[in-house]
PDB file of C-alpha atoms in Angstrom:
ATOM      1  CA  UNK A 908      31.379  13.755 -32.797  1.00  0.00           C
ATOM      2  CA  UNK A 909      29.010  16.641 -32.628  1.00  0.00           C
ATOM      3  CA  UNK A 910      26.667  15.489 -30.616  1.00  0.00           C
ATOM      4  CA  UNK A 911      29.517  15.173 -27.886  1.00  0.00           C
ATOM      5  CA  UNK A 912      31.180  18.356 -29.014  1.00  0.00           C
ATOM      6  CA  UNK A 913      27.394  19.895 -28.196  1.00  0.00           C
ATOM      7  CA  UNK A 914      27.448  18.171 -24.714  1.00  0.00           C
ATOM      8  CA  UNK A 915      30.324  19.696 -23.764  1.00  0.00           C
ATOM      9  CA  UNK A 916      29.527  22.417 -24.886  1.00  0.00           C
ATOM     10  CA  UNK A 917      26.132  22.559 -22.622  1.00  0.00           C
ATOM     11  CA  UNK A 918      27.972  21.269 -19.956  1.00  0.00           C
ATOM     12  CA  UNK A 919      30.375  24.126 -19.628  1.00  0.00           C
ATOM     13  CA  UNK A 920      30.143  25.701 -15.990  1.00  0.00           C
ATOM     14  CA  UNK A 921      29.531  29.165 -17.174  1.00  0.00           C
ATOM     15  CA  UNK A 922      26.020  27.668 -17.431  1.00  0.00           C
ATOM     16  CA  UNK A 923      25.596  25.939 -14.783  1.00  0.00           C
ATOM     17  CA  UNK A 924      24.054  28.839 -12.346  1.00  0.00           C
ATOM     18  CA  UNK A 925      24.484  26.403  -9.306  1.00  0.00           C
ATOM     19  CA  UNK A 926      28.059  27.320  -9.278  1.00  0.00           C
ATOM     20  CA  UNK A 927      27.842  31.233  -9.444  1.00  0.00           C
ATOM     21  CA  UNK A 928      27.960  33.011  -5.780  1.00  0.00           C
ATOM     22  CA  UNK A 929      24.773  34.251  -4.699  1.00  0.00           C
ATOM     23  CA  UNK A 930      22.670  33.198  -8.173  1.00  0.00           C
ATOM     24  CA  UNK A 931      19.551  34.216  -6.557  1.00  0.00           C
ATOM     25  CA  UNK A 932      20.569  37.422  -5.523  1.00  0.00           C
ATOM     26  CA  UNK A 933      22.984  37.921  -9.012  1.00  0.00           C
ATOM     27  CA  UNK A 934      20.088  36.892 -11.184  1.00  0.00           C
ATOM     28  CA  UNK A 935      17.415  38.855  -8.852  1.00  0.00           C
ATOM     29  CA  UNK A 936      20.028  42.104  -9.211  1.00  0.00           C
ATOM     30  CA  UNK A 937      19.938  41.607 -13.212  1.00  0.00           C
ATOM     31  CA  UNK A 938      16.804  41.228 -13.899  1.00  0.00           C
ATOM     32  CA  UNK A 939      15.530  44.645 -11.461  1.00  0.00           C
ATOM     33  CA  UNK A 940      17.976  47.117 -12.717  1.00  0.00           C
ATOM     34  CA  UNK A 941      17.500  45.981 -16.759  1.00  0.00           C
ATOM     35  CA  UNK A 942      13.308  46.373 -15.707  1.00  0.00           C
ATOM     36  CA  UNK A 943      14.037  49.510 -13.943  1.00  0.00           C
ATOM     37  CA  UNK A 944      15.951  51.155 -16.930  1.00  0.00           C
ATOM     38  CA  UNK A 945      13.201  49.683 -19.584  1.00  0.00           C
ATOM     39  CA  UNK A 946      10.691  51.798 -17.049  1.00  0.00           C
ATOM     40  CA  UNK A 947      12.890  55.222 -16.681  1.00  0.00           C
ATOM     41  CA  UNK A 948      13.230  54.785 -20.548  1.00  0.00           C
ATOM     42  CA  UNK A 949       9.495  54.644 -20.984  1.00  0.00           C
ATOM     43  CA  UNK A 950       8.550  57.263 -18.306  1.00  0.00           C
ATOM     44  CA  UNK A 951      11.390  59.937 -19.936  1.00  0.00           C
ATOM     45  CA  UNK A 952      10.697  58.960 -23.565  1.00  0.00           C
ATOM     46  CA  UNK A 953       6.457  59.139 -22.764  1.00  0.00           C
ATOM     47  CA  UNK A 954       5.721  60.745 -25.512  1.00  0.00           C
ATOM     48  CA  UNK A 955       7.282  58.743 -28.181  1.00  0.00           C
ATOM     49  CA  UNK A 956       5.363  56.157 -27.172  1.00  0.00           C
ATOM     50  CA  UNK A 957       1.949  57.651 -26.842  1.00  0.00           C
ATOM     51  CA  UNK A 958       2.633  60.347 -29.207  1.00  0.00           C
ATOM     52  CA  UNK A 959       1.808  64.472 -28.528  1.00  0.00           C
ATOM     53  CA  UNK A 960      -0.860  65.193 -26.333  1.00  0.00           C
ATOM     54  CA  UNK A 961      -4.259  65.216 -27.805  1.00  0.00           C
ATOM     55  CA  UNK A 962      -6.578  68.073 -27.910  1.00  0.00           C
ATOM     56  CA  UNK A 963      -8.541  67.313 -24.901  1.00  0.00           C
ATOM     57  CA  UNK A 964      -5.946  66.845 -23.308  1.00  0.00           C
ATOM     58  CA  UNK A 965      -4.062  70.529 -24.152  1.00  0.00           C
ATOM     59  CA  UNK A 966      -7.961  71.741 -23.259  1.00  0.00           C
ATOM     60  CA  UNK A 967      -8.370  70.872 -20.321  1.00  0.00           C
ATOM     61  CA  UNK A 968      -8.776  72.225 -17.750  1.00  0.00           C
ATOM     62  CA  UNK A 969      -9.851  75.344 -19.223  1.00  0.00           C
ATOM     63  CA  UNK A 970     -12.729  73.659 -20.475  1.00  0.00           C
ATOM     64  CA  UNK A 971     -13.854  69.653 -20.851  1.00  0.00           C
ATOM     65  CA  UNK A 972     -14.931  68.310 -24.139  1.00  0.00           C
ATOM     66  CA  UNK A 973     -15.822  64.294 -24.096  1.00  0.00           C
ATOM     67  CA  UNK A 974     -16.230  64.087 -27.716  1.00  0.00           C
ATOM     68  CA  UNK A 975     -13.580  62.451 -28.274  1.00  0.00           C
ATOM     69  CA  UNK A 976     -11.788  62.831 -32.352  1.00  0.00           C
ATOM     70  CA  UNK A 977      -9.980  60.101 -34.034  1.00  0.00           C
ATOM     71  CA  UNK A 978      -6.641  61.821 -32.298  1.00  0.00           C
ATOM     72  CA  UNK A 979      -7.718  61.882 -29.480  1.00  0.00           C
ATOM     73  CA  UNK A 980      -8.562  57.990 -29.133  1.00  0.00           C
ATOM     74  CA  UNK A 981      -5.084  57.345 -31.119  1.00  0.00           C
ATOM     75  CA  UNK A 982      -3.600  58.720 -27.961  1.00  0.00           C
ATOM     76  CA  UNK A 983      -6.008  56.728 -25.275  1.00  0.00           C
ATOM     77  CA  UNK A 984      -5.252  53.280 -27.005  1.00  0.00           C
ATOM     78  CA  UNK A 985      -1.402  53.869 -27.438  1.00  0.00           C
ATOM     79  CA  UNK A 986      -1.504  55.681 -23.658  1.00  0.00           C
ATOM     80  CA  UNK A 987      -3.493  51.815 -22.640  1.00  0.00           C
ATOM     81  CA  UNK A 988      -0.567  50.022 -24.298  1.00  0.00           C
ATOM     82  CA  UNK A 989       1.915  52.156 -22.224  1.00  0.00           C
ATOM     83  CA  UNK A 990       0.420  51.898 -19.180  1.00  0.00           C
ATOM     84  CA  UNK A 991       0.070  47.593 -19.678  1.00  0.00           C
ATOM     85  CA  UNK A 992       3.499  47.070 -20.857  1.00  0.00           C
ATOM     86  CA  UNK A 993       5.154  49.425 -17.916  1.00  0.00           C
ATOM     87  CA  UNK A 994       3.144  47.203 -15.273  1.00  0.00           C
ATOM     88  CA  UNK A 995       4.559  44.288 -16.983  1.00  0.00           C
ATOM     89  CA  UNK A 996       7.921  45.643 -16.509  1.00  0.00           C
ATOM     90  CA  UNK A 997       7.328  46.924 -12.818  1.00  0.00           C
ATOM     91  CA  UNK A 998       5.634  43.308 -12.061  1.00  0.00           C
ATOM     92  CA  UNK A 999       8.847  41.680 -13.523  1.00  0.00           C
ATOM     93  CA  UNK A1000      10.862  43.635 -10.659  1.00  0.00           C
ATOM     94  CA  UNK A1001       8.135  42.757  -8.075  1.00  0.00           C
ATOM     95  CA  UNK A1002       8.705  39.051  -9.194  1.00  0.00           C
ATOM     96  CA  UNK A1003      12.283  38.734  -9.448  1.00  0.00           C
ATOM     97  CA  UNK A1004      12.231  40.596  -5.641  1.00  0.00           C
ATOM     98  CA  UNK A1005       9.817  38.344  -3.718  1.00  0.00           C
ATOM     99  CA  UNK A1006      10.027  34.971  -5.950  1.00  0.00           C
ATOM    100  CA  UNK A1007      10.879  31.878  -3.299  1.00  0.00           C
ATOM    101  CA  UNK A1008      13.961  29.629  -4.152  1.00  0.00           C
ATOM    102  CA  UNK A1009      14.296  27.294  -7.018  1.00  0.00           C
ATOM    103  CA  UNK A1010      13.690  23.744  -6.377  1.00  0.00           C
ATOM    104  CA  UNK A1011      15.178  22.928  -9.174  1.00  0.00           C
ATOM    105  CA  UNK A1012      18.561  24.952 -10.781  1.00  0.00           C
ATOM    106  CA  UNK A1013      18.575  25.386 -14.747  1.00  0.00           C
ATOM    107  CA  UNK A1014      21.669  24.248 -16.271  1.00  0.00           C
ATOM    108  CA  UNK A1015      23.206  24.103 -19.510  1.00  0.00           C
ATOM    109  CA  UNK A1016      22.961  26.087 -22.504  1.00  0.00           C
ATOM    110  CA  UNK A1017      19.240  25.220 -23.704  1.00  0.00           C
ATOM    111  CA  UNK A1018      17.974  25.576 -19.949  1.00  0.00           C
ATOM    112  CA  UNK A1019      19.863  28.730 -19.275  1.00  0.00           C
ATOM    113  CA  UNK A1020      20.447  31.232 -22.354  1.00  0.00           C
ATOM    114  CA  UNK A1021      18.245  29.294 -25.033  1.00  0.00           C
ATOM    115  CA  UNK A1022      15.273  31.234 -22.900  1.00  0.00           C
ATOM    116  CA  UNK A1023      16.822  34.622 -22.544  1.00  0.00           C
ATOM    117  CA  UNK A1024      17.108  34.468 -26.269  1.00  0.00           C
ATOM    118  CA  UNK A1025      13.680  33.582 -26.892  1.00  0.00           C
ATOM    119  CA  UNK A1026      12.570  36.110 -24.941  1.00  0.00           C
ATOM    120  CA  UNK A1027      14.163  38.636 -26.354  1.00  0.00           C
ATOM    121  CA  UNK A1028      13.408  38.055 -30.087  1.00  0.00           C
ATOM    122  CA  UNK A1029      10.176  39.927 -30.422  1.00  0.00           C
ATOM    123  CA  UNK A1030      11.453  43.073 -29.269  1.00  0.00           C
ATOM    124  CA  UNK A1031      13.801  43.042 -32.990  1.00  0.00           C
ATOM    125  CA  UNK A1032      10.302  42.993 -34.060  1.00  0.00           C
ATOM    126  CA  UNK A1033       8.664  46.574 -32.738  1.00  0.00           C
ATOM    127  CA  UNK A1034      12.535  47.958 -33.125  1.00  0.00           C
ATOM    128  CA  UNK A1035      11.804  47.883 -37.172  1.00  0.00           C
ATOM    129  CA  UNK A1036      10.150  50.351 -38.695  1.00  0.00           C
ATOM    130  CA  UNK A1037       6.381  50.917 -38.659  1.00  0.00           C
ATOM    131  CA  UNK A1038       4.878  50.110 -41.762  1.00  0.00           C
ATOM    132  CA  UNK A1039       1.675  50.237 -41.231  1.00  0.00           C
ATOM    133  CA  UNK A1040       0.307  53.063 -43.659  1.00  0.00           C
ATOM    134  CA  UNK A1041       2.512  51.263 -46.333  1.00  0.00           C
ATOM    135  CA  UNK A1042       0.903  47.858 -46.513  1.00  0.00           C
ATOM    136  CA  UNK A1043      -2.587  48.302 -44.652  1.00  0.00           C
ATOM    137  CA  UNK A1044      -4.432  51.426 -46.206  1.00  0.00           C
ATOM    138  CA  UNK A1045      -4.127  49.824 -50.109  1.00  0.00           C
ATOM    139  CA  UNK A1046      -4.830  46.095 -48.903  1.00  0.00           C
ATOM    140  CA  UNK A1047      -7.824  47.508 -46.802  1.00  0.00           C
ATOM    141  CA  UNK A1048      -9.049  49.388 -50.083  1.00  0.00           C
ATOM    142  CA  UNK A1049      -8.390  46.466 -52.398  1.00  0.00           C
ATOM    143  CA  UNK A1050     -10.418  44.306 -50.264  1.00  0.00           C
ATOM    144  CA  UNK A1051     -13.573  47.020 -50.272  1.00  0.00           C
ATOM    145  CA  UNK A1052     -13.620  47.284 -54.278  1.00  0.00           C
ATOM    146  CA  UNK A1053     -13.843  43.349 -53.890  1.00  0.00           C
ATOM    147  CA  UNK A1054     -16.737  43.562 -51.205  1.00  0.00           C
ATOM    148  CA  UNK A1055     -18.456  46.313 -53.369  1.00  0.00           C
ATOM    149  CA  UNK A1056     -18.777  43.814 -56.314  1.00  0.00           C
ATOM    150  CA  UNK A1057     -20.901  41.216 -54.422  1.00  0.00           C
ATOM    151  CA  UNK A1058     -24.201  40.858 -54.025  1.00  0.00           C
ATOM    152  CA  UNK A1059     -24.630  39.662 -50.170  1.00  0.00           C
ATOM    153  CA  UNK A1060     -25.559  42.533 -48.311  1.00  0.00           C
ATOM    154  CA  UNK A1061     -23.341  41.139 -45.261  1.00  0.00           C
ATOM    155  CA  UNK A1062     -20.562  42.219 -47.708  1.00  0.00           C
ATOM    156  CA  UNK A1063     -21.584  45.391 -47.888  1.00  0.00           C
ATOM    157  CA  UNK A1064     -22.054  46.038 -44.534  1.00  0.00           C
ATOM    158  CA  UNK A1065     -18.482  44.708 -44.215  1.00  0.00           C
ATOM    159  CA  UNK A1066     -17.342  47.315 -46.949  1.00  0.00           C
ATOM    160  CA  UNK A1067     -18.805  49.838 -45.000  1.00  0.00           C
ATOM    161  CA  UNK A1068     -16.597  49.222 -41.934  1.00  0.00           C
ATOM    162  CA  UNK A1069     -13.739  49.462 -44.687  1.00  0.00           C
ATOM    163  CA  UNK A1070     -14.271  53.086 -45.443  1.00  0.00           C
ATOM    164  CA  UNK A1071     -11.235  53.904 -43.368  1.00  0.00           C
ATOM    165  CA  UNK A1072      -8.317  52.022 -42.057  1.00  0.00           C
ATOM    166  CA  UNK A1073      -9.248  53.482 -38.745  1.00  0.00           C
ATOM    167  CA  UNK A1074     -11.032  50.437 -37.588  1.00  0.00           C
ATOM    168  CA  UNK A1075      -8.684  48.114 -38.624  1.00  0.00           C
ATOM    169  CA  UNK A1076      -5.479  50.223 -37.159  1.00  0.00           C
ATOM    170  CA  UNK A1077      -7.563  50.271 -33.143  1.00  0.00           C
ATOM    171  CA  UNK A1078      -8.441  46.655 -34.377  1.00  0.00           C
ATOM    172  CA  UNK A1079      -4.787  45.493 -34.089  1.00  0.00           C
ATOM    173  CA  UNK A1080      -3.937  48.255 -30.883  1.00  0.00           C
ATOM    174  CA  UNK A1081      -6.807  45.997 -29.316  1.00  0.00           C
ATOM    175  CA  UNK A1082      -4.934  42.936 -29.931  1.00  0.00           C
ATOM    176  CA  UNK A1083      -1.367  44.077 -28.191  1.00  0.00           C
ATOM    177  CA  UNK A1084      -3.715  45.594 -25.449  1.00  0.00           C
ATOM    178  CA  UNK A1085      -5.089  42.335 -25.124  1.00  0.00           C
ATOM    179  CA  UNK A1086      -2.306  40.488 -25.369  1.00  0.00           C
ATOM    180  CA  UNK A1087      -0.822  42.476 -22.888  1.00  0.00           C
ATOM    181  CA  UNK A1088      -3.388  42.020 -20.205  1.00  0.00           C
ATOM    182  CA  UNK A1089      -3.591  38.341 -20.024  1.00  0.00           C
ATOM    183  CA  UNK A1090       0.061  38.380 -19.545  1.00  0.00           C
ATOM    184  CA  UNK A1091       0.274  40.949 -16.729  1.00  0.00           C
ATOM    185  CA  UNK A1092      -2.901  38.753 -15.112  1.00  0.00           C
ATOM    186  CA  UNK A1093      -0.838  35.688 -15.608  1.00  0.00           C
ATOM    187  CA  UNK A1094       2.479  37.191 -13.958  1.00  0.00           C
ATOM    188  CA  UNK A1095      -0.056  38.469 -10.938  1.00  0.00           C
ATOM    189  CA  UNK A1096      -0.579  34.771 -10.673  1.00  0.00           C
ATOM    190  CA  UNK A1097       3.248  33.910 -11.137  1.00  0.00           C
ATOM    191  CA  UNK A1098       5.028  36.259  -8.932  1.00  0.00           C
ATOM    192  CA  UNK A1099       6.407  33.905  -6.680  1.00  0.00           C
ATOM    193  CA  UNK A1100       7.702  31.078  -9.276  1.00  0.00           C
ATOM    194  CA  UNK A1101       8.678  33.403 -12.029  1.00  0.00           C
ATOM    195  CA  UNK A1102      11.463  32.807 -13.930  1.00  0.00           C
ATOM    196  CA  UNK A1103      12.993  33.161 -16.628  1.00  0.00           C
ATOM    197  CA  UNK A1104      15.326  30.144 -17.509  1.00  0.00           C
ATOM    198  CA  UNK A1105      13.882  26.591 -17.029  1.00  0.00           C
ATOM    199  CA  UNK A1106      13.534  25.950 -13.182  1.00  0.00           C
ATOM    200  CA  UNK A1107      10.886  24.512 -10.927  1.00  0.00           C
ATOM    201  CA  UNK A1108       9.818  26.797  -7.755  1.00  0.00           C
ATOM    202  CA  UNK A1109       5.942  26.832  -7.069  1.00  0.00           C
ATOM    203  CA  UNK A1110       3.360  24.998  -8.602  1.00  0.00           C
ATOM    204  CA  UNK A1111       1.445  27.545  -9.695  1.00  0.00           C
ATOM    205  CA  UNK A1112      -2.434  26.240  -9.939  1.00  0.00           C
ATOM    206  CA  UNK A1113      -4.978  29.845  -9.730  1.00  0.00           C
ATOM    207  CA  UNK A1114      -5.579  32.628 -11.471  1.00  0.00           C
ATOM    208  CA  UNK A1115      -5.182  31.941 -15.425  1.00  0.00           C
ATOM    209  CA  UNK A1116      -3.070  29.369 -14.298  1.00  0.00           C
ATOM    210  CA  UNK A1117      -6.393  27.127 -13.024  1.00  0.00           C
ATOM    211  CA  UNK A1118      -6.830  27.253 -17.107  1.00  0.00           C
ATOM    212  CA  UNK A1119      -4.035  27.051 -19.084  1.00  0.00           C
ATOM    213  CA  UNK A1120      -0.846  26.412 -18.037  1.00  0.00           C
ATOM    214  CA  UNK A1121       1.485  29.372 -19.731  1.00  0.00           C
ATOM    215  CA  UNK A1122      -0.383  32.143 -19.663  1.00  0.00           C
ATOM    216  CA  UNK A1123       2.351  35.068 -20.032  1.00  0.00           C
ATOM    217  CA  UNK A1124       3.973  32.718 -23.123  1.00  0.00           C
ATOM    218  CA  UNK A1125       0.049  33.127 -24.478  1.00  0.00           C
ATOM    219  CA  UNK A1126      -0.561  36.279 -23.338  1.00  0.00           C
ATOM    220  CA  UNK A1127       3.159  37.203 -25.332  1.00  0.00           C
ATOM    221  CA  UNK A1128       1.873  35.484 -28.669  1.00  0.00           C
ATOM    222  CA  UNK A1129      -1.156  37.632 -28.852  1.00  0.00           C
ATOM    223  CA  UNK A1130       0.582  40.894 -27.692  1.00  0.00           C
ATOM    224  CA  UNK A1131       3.143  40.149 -30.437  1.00  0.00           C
ATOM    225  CA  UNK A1132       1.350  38.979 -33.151  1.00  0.00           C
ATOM    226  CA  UNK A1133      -0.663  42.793 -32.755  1.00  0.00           C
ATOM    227  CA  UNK A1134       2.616  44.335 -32.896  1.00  0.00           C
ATOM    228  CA  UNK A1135       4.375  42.307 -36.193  1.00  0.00           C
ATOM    229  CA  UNK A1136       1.035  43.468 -38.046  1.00  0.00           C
ATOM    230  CA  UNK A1137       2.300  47.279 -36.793  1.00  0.00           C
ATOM    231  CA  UNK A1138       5.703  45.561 -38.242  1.00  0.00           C
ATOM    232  CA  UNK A1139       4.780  43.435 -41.563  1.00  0.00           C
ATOM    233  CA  UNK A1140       7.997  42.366 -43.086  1.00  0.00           C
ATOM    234  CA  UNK A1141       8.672  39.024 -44.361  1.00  0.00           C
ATOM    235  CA  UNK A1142      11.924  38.856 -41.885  1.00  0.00           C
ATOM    236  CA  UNK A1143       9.590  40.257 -39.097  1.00  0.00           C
ATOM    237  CA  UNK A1144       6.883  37.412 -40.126  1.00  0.00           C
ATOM    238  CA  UNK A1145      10.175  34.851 -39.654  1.00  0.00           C
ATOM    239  CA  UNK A1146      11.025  36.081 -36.013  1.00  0.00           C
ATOM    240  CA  UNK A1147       7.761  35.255 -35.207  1.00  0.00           C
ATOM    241  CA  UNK A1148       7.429  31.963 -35.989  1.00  0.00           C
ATOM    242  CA  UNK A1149      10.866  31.234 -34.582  1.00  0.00           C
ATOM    243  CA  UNK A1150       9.833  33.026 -31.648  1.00  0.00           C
ATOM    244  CA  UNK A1151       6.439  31.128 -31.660  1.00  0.00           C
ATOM    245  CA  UNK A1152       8.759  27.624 -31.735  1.00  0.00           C
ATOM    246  CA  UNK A1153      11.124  28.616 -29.114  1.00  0.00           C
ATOM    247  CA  UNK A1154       8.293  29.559 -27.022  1.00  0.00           C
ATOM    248  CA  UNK A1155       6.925  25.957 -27.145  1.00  0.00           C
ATOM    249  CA  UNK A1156      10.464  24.326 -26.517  1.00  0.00           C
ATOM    250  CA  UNK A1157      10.647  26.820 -23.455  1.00  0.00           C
ATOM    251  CA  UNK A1158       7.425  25.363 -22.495  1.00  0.00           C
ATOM    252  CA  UNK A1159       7.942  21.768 -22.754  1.00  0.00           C
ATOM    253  CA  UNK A1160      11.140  21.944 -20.631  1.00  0.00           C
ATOM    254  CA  UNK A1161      10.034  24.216 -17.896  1.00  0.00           C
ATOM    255  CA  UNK A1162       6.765  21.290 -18.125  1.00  0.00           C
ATOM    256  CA  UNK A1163       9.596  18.511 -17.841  1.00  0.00           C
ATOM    257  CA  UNK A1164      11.195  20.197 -15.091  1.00  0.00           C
ATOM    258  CA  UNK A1165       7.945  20.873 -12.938  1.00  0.00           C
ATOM    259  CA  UNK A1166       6.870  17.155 -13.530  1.00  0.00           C
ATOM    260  CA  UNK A1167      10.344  15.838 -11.956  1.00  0.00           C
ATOM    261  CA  UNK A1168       9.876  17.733  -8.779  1.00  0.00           C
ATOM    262  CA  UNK A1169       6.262  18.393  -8.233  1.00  0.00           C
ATOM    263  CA  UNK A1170       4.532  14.433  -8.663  1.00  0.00           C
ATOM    264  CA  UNK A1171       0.815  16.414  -8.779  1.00  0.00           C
ATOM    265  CA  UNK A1172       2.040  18.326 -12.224  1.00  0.00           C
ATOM    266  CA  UNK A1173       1.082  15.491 -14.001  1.00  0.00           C
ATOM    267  CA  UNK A1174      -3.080  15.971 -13.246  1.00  0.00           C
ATOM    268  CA  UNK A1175      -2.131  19.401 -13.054  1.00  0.00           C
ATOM    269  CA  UNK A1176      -1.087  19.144 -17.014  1.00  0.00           C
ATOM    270  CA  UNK A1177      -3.875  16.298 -17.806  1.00  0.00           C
ATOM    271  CA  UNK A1178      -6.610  18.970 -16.688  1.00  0.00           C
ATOM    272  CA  UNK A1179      -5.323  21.912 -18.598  1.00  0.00           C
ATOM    273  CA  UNK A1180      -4.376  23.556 -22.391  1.00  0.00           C
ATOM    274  CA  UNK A1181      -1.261  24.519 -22.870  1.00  0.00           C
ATOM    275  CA  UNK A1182      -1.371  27.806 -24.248  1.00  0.00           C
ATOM    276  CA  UNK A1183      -5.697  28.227 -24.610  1.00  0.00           C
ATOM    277  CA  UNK A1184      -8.134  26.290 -21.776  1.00  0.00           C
ATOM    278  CA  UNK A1185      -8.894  22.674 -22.310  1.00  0.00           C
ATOM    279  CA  UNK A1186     -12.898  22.152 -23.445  1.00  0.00           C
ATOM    280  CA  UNK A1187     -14.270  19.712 -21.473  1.00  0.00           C
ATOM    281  CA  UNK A1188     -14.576  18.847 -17.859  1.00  0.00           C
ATOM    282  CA  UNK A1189     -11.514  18.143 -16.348  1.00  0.00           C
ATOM    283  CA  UNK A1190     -10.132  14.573 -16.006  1.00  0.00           C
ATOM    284  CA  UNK A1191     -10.073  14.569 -11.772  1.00  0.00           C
ATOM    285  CA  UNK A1192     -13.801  15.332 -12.229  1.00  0.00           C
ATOM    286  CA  UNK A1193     -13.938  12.317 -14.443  1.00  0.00           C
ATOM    287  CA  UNK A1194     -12.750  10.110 -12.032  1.00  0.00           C
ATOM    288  CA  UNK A1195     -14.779  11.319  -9.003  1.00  0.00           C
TER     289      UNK A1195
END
């Protein structure tokens, strides 16, 4: 009984995008102006996401002084995230402008708003607040003290690096930064099969794709994983993992999809890692 309630339920045309006039240019309409207003939101609210400008900044150009303080690289690292995440957005727009037709339409509920939902979760994340100075700074001393009462001298090199939390706060700005970057390389790649929901356009085989076969889903994991330890909560720690699983079942139906209309996915998916490259030579090489 609820197994068929569900199936009607997915079945319902509301999501079923091959019925809705003009999808491409509906969906392609929806997706620029919510990327355009994350970008005019970013470029008017600048500063509260890279914080006040920094004294060499205020300095200049009355006189230039390259020794950088801690402040000042606070800034650069939080201006790097900025500048990642609003090419993310502007490639989004680029994508959802120039992408070619869908081969294959998403329909029902899990192919069509099960995604958007996914994708959406990690942003609850960053919207809590920052706790950083709360949880890192006494775990980060607790752990020195520990280090100081051993007798390897790689711990105390180690405890050394702990003197401040400094390292460990550009530690985890490295890690969205990074994060960041492989997905904006990956959605380079992309541009012309990107999609949200769970359709089939290109084949998509260079770039990061020539390694792994979801780069941006990757690319999102690390970016977010730097950000929940910006955002430790235990319900923050729970988004992620649900966010982590949803991401997989995104995967494996957009991989079901591109296997029913492109015959070649199946060596494409053989050769590759899902979400980190495949060691070892690659199976058509095998074969040869």
């Amino acid at each position: 009984m609820l197994r068929h309630l569900l199936r009607k339920w997915n079945d319902l045309p509301v999501f079923n995008p091959s019925l809705w006039p003009q999808r491409e240019l509906l969906a392609g309409a929806v997706g620029v102006t919510a990327c355009l207003a994350f970008v005019a939101h970013r470029i008017f609210r600048f500063n509260r996401y890279t914080g006040d400008l920094p004294p060499f900044l205020k300095q200049f150009p009355a006189s230039i002084d390259l020794r950088f303080t801690l402040v000042d690289w606070h800034w650069l690292m939080w201006l790097s995230v900025w500048i990642i995440e609003t090419g993310i957005l502007t490639g989004y727009m680029v994508a959802f402008t120039s992408r070619t037709g869908a081969k294959s339409v998403a329909r029902g509920f899990m192919e069509v708003v099960f995604p958007m939902i996914i994708a959406g979760l990690p942003f609850l994340i960053v919207l809590t607040p920052m706790n950083f100075n709360r949880v890192w700074p006494p775990a980060i001393g607790a752990l020195k003290d520990f280090l100081y009462n051993q007798t390897v001298s790689a711990n105390f090199k180690a405890a050394f690096l702990l003197q401040s939390w400094e390292p460990v706060f550009f530690l985890f700005l490295t890690v969205i930064i990074v994060g960041g970057a492989i997905n904006l390389l990956g959605l380079l790649s992309l541009r012309k099969a990107f999609t949200i929901t769970a359709e089939a356009r290109l084949l998509i085989r260079q770039g990061l794709f020539k390694y792994i076969r979801h780069p941006l889903y990757a690319g999102h994991f690390v970016m977010f994983a730097g950000y929940l330890l910006f955002h430790l909560y235990w319900y923050t720690v729970m988004l992620y993992l649900i966010f982590l699983g949803g991401q997989y079942l995104r995967a494996r139906m957009e991989e079901r999809k591109l296997m029913s209309v492109f015959s070649e996915y199946a060596d494409y998916r053989r050769d590759t890692g899902m979400f980190v490259p495949k060691i070892g030579r690659k199976t058509s090489q095998l074969r040869e």
